[in-house]
Structure formats: C-alpha cells, structure tokens
C-alpha cells in the first residue's frame, strides 16, 4: 500500500487524495413509483491539515502526552536558565491548553517560552509550528508470526547475528547486524522479510509484494531479501542480494521473484554472508587509504626484513589492516622464492579460525598468489604443501559456520595442488608463518596475531631453520588429516572440525551448482567469489561417490547465471558449465 506521511515518527500516514468526483444531483433522481430514493452520501469534509513538526518530533521521542512533555519541558527550562544565565527561564511552566495549541500550530510560542522549546528540541520555533515534511512510501505486507519467529531464531543459532526483521518506521526495512570476533570489524545490512510460496527448486515472492519490493531494491545501498514460508507452514529462510533481484524485477512483464532453494540460510550460506559482508564493507571503507598505502610499498617489498606498527596506519579498519598485511606477506614470499632455485618449500600457516582463514577464500590477491605459486614451483620434483595448527580448543570454541569456512580454505589449497597437514597440539599455535627451503633458509611472513600490520624476514640461522624443520616434520608425520588423496585428507579434516561429511559435500554441491555469486555480489574490487564457487564444486565432487552425496552431485555443475525471462515468469537457473574446475 502506497501512503504519504511524516517520516519515521510512528504517526499514521495521511491517505493520498482521492480525486474521484462526488455524486451529481441528477444521480439521485429515480423513479419513485418503482424504487425508494437511495440516501445521498454525505459530502466529503475538509481535508485535515498535516501534522506540525512539533507533533512529529515529540512522537519520535515518546513525549506526545502532556504529562511526559511537561516533565521534559521543565527540565529543559532549568538547563536553559543555567546555560543562558537567565533565572527567569527556570520558573517557566506550561498548561495543557497551551500545549494542545502548540501541537495544532494554532499558537506560536514567543519570548522565553520559545527560547526553552528551541533549547529543548534544537529546532527553530517557526519550523516546529509549521507542517512536518512528508514522504511517499510503500508499506510491506506484514510477515506471518511463524516467519518472524524463524527470522528471530537466527540470533540463537549464530552468536554473531543480530537481526531485526521488521522496520522501526513505515516504509523502511529491517537491519541485520553481523558482529566480528578477531579480524572482522562488524557490519550491518538492510533486510526485508517477505512471505513466499514454495516451488520445486525455488521459493517465490509473489506479485502482491512487488510494489514494495521495487521500492526496497532501488536504493544503491547494500540490502538483502529474506523469503520465508511461515504463512504456508513451511520451514527455513532464503536469502538474495537486492542487487541480484533488480534485473528480474525490472523485466516486463514479471509477476514473481524466485529465489533458488540452494540459497536457504544454514551454516554454509551464513558463513559466506558473514564473511563477505564484513570483508566487503571493511575494504570499501578503506579503499582510498589502501590504494594510497599500496602505491607506497615498493621500498618495503624490496627488503629482506620489514615490519610496520599498527599505529603507523590508524585510519585502517581491522579488515583493511588484514588485507594490507596479507598482501605484503604474499609479495615477500613470492619475491624470495623467485630468487631461489633450490628445493621446493614447505609452508606453515597461522590461521586457526574461519574468520582468519576467510582471506584465502575471498581476497583476490590471495588467489593471484596461489596461481603465481604454482608457476614458481612448476618444476618442483616433489609435492609441496601447507601445515596448520588447529588446536582442539580453537575447534570447540568456534561455531559450525566458522569451522565450515576453515574447511573450505584447506579444500581451496588442496584444489590448487597443495597438500595440507594439520596438528592439534597447542604448543605449535605460536609458530611463525613461514616458507621453509630445507637446509637453506626460511622466508618468514606474519600478519596474524602480531604486534604490527606485518612482520617479514628471511633467515639462514641454523637454530631457527632446525626449529622450523622440526615443526614441519611433526606435522607431516603426525597430521590428524593424514591421507594419500585430497578426498581422504579433507574427510579427516571434517572429522577433526566436527563437520558432517555428507551434509558438507551435499550442500557444497547444491550451492556450487548455482554459485554463491548469484546469491551475493561483492562491491569491493578487492573481493572475488570465483575461487569459492570452484571449491564448492570441488568439494561437491568429492562426495559424489557417497550415497549421501550422490543426489547432490548428479547433473551438470555450474555457476548461477542470473535470471531468464520466459513468458510472464522470471526463473533462476544454473548455467551449463563443463567440468568441475576452471
């Protein structure tokens, strides 16, 4: 329903004017022999005046009742007297009759009364007694109680979620706050909850919601659509980036907006949303600063040893700091390896939580690093890989969605041909991140859990080389994920992280068929989803031989292509894509 009214004040909007003419005098003339004359409809009364800005402002603050207003007005009078040095102001009082006249705009407070009112609300008295600004908005349909309960239950499921699914004011959307722990700063996104109909492979937001839907997805700000089946006694919530809805909604004609069932909210999709939104917003906030800092890194990147304190770049967010630190570390490792023609190195990574590991999945420079690493080590005569320390305590204190991010990170490395080893002993948790060229040198690169943005070094000191070699040897011989193939290692990793293998491979295959890029679009140029979609399909293929994963693996794998319009319906479909890897 489209209405016109004052913004965000809880005041009932004024209905739009009805321009239809009233009945003419001739309409009432009827044949009295046959029928009794119908009573004449009453003439429409005068249109009520718009509310004053004073009424709107008091309603916002919850001061619209005279008894409440009187308390705040008296308090404001005493404060104004002290601030202006005029004791007469402190003795001012107001009657309920005068208050009603002010609200109606029938009497303008002058002199000391106007001074106190302006001091109280911070708005010029003439503006307060004038009409409040109005805006036209389309109100959404109210969600079913079951749908609201499902949405609010997300905050119980995930501790980093704080969802307010309904708008605090008419015409607005709800807000979803996504908190961070160690690397993420935390962010929030506009959301709107709609009722949907269940389809075979999608849920459908119907035409009744399209007037509000069009208005909600139009602004340039980030927003998410949540579709629920509560009114139909269905289960679950399904999510779609508002920008992904613009093309099908703009198609003419269109009567429904389908959202693939693969985009239902669970630990996998929440992990992607939580990580991408936090990283994306952090990098957008730091975009200009990061570009300026990156252009000045040439001197640091030519040194064998460098470190920069966090206080040297105080403008950066935690996410921006993580991006810059990981970028410098990657460049340092590649530069040192390109200068070396010895044995292939073995790497040690410091990531222990999904929040820390998300950089591998989403930072474009990490994807470039993996491809460059493959080129640098193309002639290696033996396999090389990464060792991780994932202590039991870190696993136990991580929620399942965050452990899912960690699993996908190691699957990404395996997909790029890097063997992964995992040790659970906590004494290895503080080992530096390094690339060890056995018997020659160690390339040290830290950006996680350090005092600065980065700490890089290169050493040939025998004691340090021996310590690093002992750590690598222990990881290779005592890995809890030991296996001859990537599938064996990743399955044991799932066990270590307490993740159900059948659920994991099934959901990865399902989401991989449509692609996470169809669900969510990053806005920062430093973020990419192509590697995530590849690793989703890769994990899905690993489960194709299992009875629990066979159904998810059947059919063509592909990325989400968007919307195609046929007739008067808009449908989402997976794009045909040959092969599970790019």
mmCIF file of N, CA and C in Angstrom, residues 165-255:
data_model
loop_
_atom_site.group_PDB
_atom_site.id
_atom_site.type_symbol
_atom_site.label_atom_id
_atom_site.label_comp_id
_atom_site.label_asym_id
_atom_site.label_seq_id
_atom_site.Cartn_x
_atom_site.Cartn_y
_atom_site.Cartn_z
ATOM 1 N N UNK A 165 14.044 -8.049 11.891
ATOM 2 C CA UNK A 165 13.484 -8.288 10.550
ATOM 3 C C UNK A 165 12.421 -7.297 10.116
ATOM 4 N N UNK A 166 11.878 -6.503 11.032
ATOM 5 C CA UNK A 166 10.850 -5.543 10.646
ATOM 6 C C UNK A 166 11.355 -4.128 10.833
ATOM 7 N N UNK A 167 10.742 -3.213 10.085
ATOM 8 C CA UNK A 167 11.201 -1.827 10.086
ATOM 9 C C UNK A 167 10.739 -1.096 11.333
ATOM 10 N N UNK A 168 11.594 -0.222 11.899
ATOM 11 C CA UNK A 168 11.166 0.596 13.037
ATOM 12 C C UNK A 168 10.248 1.734 12.637
ATOM 13 N N UNK A 169 10.169 2.021 11.329
ATOM 14 C CA UNK A 169 9.330 3.110 10.844
ATOM 15 C C UNK A 169 8.674 2.677 9.535
ATOM 16 N N UNK A 170 7.498 3.236 9.201
ATOM 17 C CA UNK A 170 6.826 2.849 7.963
ATOM 18 C C UNK A 170 7.687 3.103 6.747
ATOM 19 N N UNK A 171 7.655 2.152 5.800
ATOM 20 C CA UNK A 171 8.359 2.327 4.542
ATOM 21 C C UNK A 171 9.813 1.933 4.561
ATOM 22 N N UNK A 172 10.384 1.645 5.724
ATOM 23 C CA UNK A 172 11.786 1.253 5.799
ATOM 24 C C UNK A 172 11.943 -0.249 5.851
ATOM 25 N N UNK A 173 13.174 -0.716 5.935
ATOM 26 C CA UNK A 173 13.454 -2.136 6.064
ATOM 27 C C UNK A 173 14.023 -2.439 7.432
ATOM 28 N N UNK A 174 14.183 -3.720 7.707
ATOM 29 C CA UNK A 174 14.833 -4.132 8.936
ATOM 30 C C UNK A 174 16.338 -4.009 8.822
ATOM 31 N N UNK A 175 17.037 -4.419 9.863
ATOM 32 C CA UNK A 175 18.501 -4.328 9.904
ATOM 33 C C UNK A 175 19.058 -5.652 10.414
ATOM 34 N N UNK A 176 20.122 -6.114 9.781
ATOM 35 C CA UNK A 176 20.807 -7.321 10.211
ATOM 36 C C UNK A 176 22.238 -6.925 10.573
ATOM 37 N N UNK A 177 22.571 -7.028 11.843
ATOM 38 C CA UNK A 177 23.920 -6.712 12.305
ATOM 39 C C UNK A 177 24.728 -7.997 12.391
ATOM 40 N N UNK A 178 25.930 -7.975 11.824
ATOM 41 C CA UNK A 178 26.821 -9.130 11.778
ATOM 42 C C UNK A 178 28.114 -8.767 12.503
ATOM 43 N N UNK A 179 28.284 -9.290 13.688
ATOM 44 C CA UNK A 179 29.429 -8.938 14.521
ATOM 45 C C UNK A 179 30.681 -9.706 14.099
ATOM 46 N N UNK A 180 31.835 -9.148 14.440
ATOM 47 C CA UNK A 180 33.110 -9.816 14.214
ATOM 48 C C UNK A 180 33.708 -10.294 15.522
ATOM 49 N N UNK A 181 34.747 -11.133 15.421
ATOM 50 C CA UNK A 181 35.441 -11.647 16.601
ATOM 51 C C UNK A 181 36.888 -11.153 16.645
ATOM 52 N N UNK A 182 37.688 -11.626 15.689
ATOM 53 C CA UNK A 182 39.142 -11.432 15.753
ATOM 54 C C UNK A 182 39.662 -10.525 14.643
ATOM 55 N N UNK A 183 39.117 -10.653 13.454
ATOM 56 C CA UNK A 183 39.581 -9.891 12.291
ATOM 57 C C UNK A 183 38.511 -8.932 11.798
ATOM 58 N N UNK A 184 37.257 -9.363 11.808
ATOM 59 C CA UNK A 184 36.178 -8.544 11.273
ATOM 60 C C UNK A 184 35.813 -7.426 12.244
ATOM 61 N N UNK A 185 35.493 -6.264 11.669
ATOM 62 C CA UNK A 185 35.079 -5.115 12.478
ATOM 63 C C UNK A 185 33.608 -5.184 12.863
ATOM 64 N N UNK A 186 32.841 -5.978 12.133
ATOM 65 C CA UNK A 186 31.395 -5.984 12.298
ATOM 66 C C UNK A 186 30.748 -5.036 11.314
ATOM 67 N N UNK A 187 29.549 -5.377 10.848
ATOM 68 C CA UNK A 187 28.855 -4.526 9.888
ATOM 69 C C UNK A 187 27.361 -4.750 10.041
ATOM 70 N N UNK A 188 26.582 -4.018 9.262
ATOM 71 C CA UNK A 188 25.134 -4.198 9.265
ATOM 72 C C UNK A 188 24.624 -4.016 7.847
ATOM 73 N N UNK A 189 23.464 -4.604 7.574
ATOM 74 C CA UNK A 189 22.896 -4.556 6.233
ATOM 75 C C UNK A 189 21.384 -4.437 6.356
ATOM 76 N N UNK A 190 20.774 -3.671 5.449
ATOM 77 C CA UNK A 190 19.318 -3.559 5.412
ATOM 78 C C UNK A 190 18.723 -4.882 4.943
ATOM 79 N N UNK A 191 17.610 -5.287 5.541
ATOM 80 C CA UNK A 191 16.933 -6.524 5.145
ATOM 81 C C UNK A 191 15.432 -6.271 5.067
ATOM 82 N N UNK A 192 14.763 -7.092 4.273
ATOM 83 C CA UNK A 192 13.306 -7.070 4.236
ATOM 84 C C UNK A 192 12.807 -8.502 4.162
ATOM 85 N N UNK A 193 11.896 -8.846 5.047
ATOM 86 C CA UNK A 193 11.332 -10.188 5.117
ATOM 87 C C UNK A 193 10.022 -10.235 4.342
ATOM 88 N N UNK A 194 9.925 -11.178 3.396
ATOM 89 C CA UNK A 194 8.725 -11.360 2.586
ATOM 90 C C UNK A 194 8.197 -12.780 2.751
ATOM 91 N N UNK A 195 6.890 -12.914 2.638
ATOM 92 C CA UNK A 195 6.301 -14.245 2.562
ATOM 93 C C UNK A 195 6.482 -14.795 1.148
ATOM 94 N N UNK A 196 6.669 -16.106 1.037
ATOM 95 C CA UNK A 196 6.921 -16.723 -0.260
ATOM 96 C C UNK A 196 6.082 -17.979 -0.413
ATOM 97 N N UNK A 197 5.939 -18.388 -1.654
ATOM 98 C CA UNK A 197 5.292 -19.655 -1.994
ATOM 99 C C UNK A 197 6.375 -20.674 -2.307
ATOM 100 N N UNK A 198 6.120 -21.927 -1.980
ATOM 101 C CA UNK A 198 7.099 -22.988 -2.222
ATOM 102 C C UNK A 198 6.979 -23.507 -3.642
ATOM 103 N N UNK A 199 8.121 -23.571 -4.342
ATOM 104 C CA UNK A 199 8.203 -24.202 -5.648
ATOM 105 C C UNK A 199 9.066 -25.440 -5.568
ATOM 106 N N UNK A 200 9.257 -26.111 -6.693
ATOM 107 C CA UNK A 200 10.027 -27.357 -6.681
ATOM 108 C C UNK A 200 11.502 -27.115 -6.385
ATOM 109 N N UNK A 201 12.087 -26.118 -7.029
ATOM 110 C CA UNK A 201 13.505 -25.839 -6.806
ATOM 111 C C UNK A 201 13.749 -24.399 -6.388
ATOM 112 N N UNK A 202 12.693 -23.689 -6.025
ATOM 113 C CA UNK A 202 12.826 -22.304 -5.603
ATOM 114 C C UNK A 202 11.654 -21.950 -4.700
ATOM 115 N N UNK A 203 11.812 -20.825 -4.011
ATOM 116 C CA UNK A 203 10.684 -20.213 -3.308
ATOM 117 C C UNK A 203 10.395 -18.904 -4.033
ATOM 118 N N UNK A 204 9.130 -18.511 -4.045
ATOM 119 C CA UNK A 204 8.706 -17.444 -4.936
ATOM 120 C C UNK A 204 8.041 -16.324 -4.149
ATOM 121 N N UNK A 205 8.574 -15.114 -4.292
ATOM 122 C CA UNK A 205 7.916 -13.915 -3.773
ATOM 123 C C UNK A 205 6.906 -13.475 -4.819
ATOM 124 N N UNK A 206 5.630 -13.398 -4.421
ATOM 125 C CA UNK A 206 4.552 -13.196 -5.378
ATOM 126 C C UNK A 206 4.302 -11.748 -5.742
ATOM 127 N N UNK A 207 3.345 -11.527 -6.665
ATOM 128 C CA UNK A 207 3.088 -10.174 -7.183
ATOM 129 C C UNK A 207 2.538 -9.206 -6.138
ATOM 130 N N UNK A 208 1.904 -9.710 -5.081
ATOM 131 C CA UNK A 208 1.372 -8.795 -4.073
ATOM 132 C C UNK A 208 2.468 -7.991 -3.392
ATOM 133 N N UNK A 209 3.679 -8.540 -3.362
ATOM 134 C CA UNK A 209 4.794 -7.854 -2.703
ATOM 135 C C UNK A 209 5.621 -7.001 -3.656
ATOM 136 N N UNK A 210 5.313 -7.036 -4.942
ATOM 137 C CA UNK A 210 6.186 -6.348 -5.895
ATOM 138 C C UNK A 210 6.178 -4.837 -5.768
ATOM 139 N N UNK A 211 5.075 -4.163 -5.427
ATOM 140 C CA UNK A 211 5.175 -2.706 -5.242
ATOM 141 C C UNK A 211 6.209 -2.317 -4.189
ATOM 142 N N UNK A 212 6.190 -3.005 -3.046
ATOM 143 C CA UNK A 212 7.191 -2.688 -2.026
ATOM 144 C C UNK A 212 8.565 -3.188 -2.434
ATOM 145 N N UNK A 213 8.637 -4.357 -3.047
ATOM 146 C CA UNK A 213 9.911 -4.931 -3.466
ATOM 147 C C UNK A 213 10.653 -3.995 -4.415
ATOM 148 N N UNK A 214 9.945 -3.420 -5.362
ATOM 149 C CA UNK A 214 10.594 -2.496 -6.302
ATOM 150 C C UNK A 214 11.195 -1.292 -5.577
ATOM 151 N N UNK A 215 10.469 -0.755 -4.602
ATOM 152 C CA UNK A 215 10.995 0.393 -3.854
ATOM 153 C C UNK A 215 12.167 -0.003 -2.968
ATOM 154 N N UNK A 216 12.115 -1.206 -2.403
ATOM 155 C CA UNK A 216 13.158 -1.620 -1.462
ATOM 156 C C UNK A 216 14.492 -1.872 -2.164
ATOM 157 N N UNK A 217 14.474 -2.439 -3.363
ATOM 158 C CA UNK A 217 15.731 -2.788 -4.038
ATOM 159 C C UNK A 217 16.299 -1.634 -4.857
ATOM 160 N N UNK A 218 15.558 -0.534 -4.969
ATOM 161 C CA UNK A 218 16.020 0.556 -5.820
ATOM 162 C C UNK A 218 17.228 1.309 -5.275
ATOM 163 N N UNK A 219 17.298 1.650 -3.974
ATOM 164 C CA UNK A 219 18.460 2.417 -3.486
ATOM 165 C C UNK A 219 19.781 1.695 -3.725
ATOM 166 N N UNK A 220 20.849 2.483 -3.801
ATOM 167 C CA UNK A 220 22.167 1.917 -4.111
ATOM 168 C C UNK A 220 22.798 1.211 -2.928
ATOM 169 N N UNK A 221 22.244 1.367 -1.728
ATOM 170 C CA UNK A 221 22.861 0.756 -0.563
ATOM 171 C C UNK A 221 22.713 -0.769 -0.622
ATOM 172 N N UNK A 222 23.608 -1.452 0.090
ATOM 173 C CA UNK A 222 23.531 -2.908 0.196
ATOM 174 C C UNK A 222 22.256 -3.309 0.924
ATOM 175 N N UNK A 223 21.566 -4.325 0.433
ATOM 176 C CA UNK A 223 20.359 -4.820 1.085
ATOM 177 C C UNK A 223 20.180 -6.291 0.740
ATOM 178 N N UNK A 224 19.496 -7.015 1.618
ATOM 179 C CA UNK A 224 19.210 -8.428 1.421
ATOM 180 C C UNK A 224 17.707 -8.663 1.480
ATOM 181 N N UNK A 225 17.237 -9.584 0.661
ATOM 182 C CA UNK A 225 15.858 -10.047 0.721
ATOM 183 C C UNK A 225 15.835 -11.381 1.462
ATOM 184 N N UNK A 226 14.926 -11.511 2.400
ATOM 185 C CA UNK A 226 14.711 -12.772 3.099
ATOM 186 C C UNK A 226 13.316 -13.263 2.750
ATOM 187 N N UNK A 227 13.225 -14.478 2.257
ATOM 188 C CA UNK A 227 11.945 -15.081 1.913
ATOM 189 C C UNK A 227 11.643 -16.197 2.904
ATOM 190 N N UNK A 228 10.415 -16.222 3.413
ATOM 191 C CA UNK A 228 10.012 -17.203 4.412
ATOM 192 C C UNK A 228 8.748 -17.917 3.945
ATOM 193 N N UNK A 229 8.559 -19.107 4.477
ATOM 194 C CA UNK A 229 7.401 -19.928 4.131
ATOM 195 C C UNK A 229 6.472 -20.116 5.317
ATOM 196 N N UNK A 230 6.585 -19.256 6.324
ATOM 197 C CA UNK A 230 5.813 -19.439 7.544
ATOM 198 C C UNK A 230 4.315 -19.430 7.320
ATOM 199 N N UNK A 231 3.822 -18.560 6.419
ATOM 200 C CA UNK A 231 2.385 -18.491 6.171
ATOM 201 C C UNK A 231 1.861 -19.783 5.570
ATOM 202 N N UNK A 232 2.729 -20.541 4.902
ATOM 203 C CA UNK A 232 2.347 -21.825 4.301
ATOM 204 C C UNK A 232 2.813 -22.993 5.152
ATOM 205 N N UNK A 233 3.204 -22.687 6.385
ATOM 206 C CA UNK A 233 3.695 -23.683 7.327
ATOM 207 C C UNK A 233 4.916 -24.424 6.779
ATOM 208 N N UNK A 234 5.692 -23.713 5.987
ATOM 209 C CA UNK A 234 6.966 -24.261 5.536
ATOM 210 C C UNK A 234 8.069 -23.856 6.481
ATOM 211 N N UNK A 235 9.262 -24.330 6.204
ATOM 212 C CA UNK A 235 10.389 -24.079 7.088
ATOM 213 C C UNK A 235 11.505 -23.359 6.343
ATOM 214 N N UNK A 236 12.326 -22.646 7.105
ATOM 215 C CA UNK A 236 13.552 -22.065 6.570
ATOM 216 C C UNK A 236 13.384 -20.640 6.074
ATOM 217 N N UNK A 237 14.541 -19.997 5.886
ATOM 218 C CA UNK A 237 14.643 -18.679 5.277
ATOM 219 C C UNK A 237 15.565 -18.777 4.078
ATOM 220 N N UNK A 238 15.290 -17.970 3.066
ATOM 221 C CA UNK A 238 16.062 -17.983 1.830
ATOM 222 C C UNK A 238 16.504 -16.556 1.553
ATOM 223 N N UNK A 239 17.740 -16.398 1.111
ATOM 224 C CA UNK A 239 18.342 -15.066 1.052
ATOM 225 C C UNK A 239 18.800 -14.750 -0.363
ATOM 226 N N UNK A 240 18.699 -13.456 -0.718
ATOM 227 C CA UNK A 240 19.152 -12.983 -2.028
ATOM 228 C C UNK A 240 19.577 -11.534 -1.891
ATOM 229 N N UNK A 241 20.726 -11.206 -2.489
ATOM 230 C CA UNK A 241 21.193 -9.828 -2.546
ATOM 231 C C UNK A 241 20.190 -9.012 -3.351
ATOM 232 N N UNK A 242 19.831 -7.830 -2.846
ATOM 233 C CA UNK A 242 18.852 -6.996 -3.538
ATOM 234 C C UNK A 242 19.286 -6.662 -4.953
ATOM 235 N N UNK A 243 20.592 -6.496 -5.160
ATOM 236 C CA UNK A 243 21.061 -6.146 -6.497
ATOM 237 C C UNK A 243 20.812 -7.280 -7.479
ATOM 238 N N UNK A 244 20.790 -8.530 -6.980
ATOM 239 C CA UNK A 244 20.506 -9.662 -7.845
ATOM 240 C C UNK A 244 19.035 -9.743 -8.212
ATOM 241 N N UNK A 245 18.200 -9.031 -7.482
ATOM 242 C CA UNK A 245 16.767 -9.034 -7.777
ATOM 243 C C UNK A 245 16.383 -7.947 -8.778
ATOM 244 N N UNK A 246 17.250 -6.986 -9.011
ATOM 245 C CA UNK A 246 16.859 -5.840 -9.834
ATOM 246 C C UNK A 246 16.554 -6.234 -11.272
ATOM 247 N N UNK A 247 17.381 -7.099 -11.857
ATOM 248 C CA UNK A 247 17.153 -7.459 -13.252
ATOM 249 C C UNK A 247 15.846 -8.216 -13.460
ATOM 250 N N UNK A 248 15.574 -9.293 -12.675
ATOM 251 C CA UNK A 248 14.304 -9.969 -12.906
ATOM 252 C C UNK A 248 13.092 -9.123 -12.539
ATOM 253 N N UNK A 249 13.189 -8.292 -11.505
ATOM 254 C CA UNK A 249 12.061 -7.454 -11.121
ATOM 255 C C UNK A 249 11.809 -6.380 -12.174
ATOM 256 N N UNK A 250 12.878 -5.890 -12.810
ATOM 257 C CA UNK A 250 12.723 -4.861 -13.833
ATOM 258 C C UNK A 250 12.190 -5.424 -15.142
ATOM 259 N N UNK A 251 12.254 -6.760 -15.332
ATOM 260 C CA UNK A 251 11.766 -7.365 -16.564
ATOM 261 C C UNK A 251 10.272 -7.096 -16.707
ATOM 262 N N UNK A 252 9.837 -6.896 -17.944
ATOM 263 C CA UNK A 252 8.441 -6.545 -18.184
ATOM 264 C C UNK A 252 7.873 -7.470 -19.257
ATOM 265 N N UNK A 253 6.843 -8.263 -18.954
ATOM 266 C CA UNK A 253 6.143 -8.295 -17.680
ATOM 267 C C UNK A 253 6.803 -9.292 -16.726
ATOM 268 N N UNK A 254 6.572 -9.136 -15.435
ATOM 269 C CA UNK A 254 7.079 -10.073 -14.439
ATOM 270 C C UNK A 254 6.064 -10.142 -13.304
ATOM 271 N N UNK A 255 5.843 -11.324 -12.796
ATOM 272 C CA UNK A 255 4.858 -11.426 -11.733
ATOM 273 C C UNK A 255 5.389 -12.093 -10.479
#
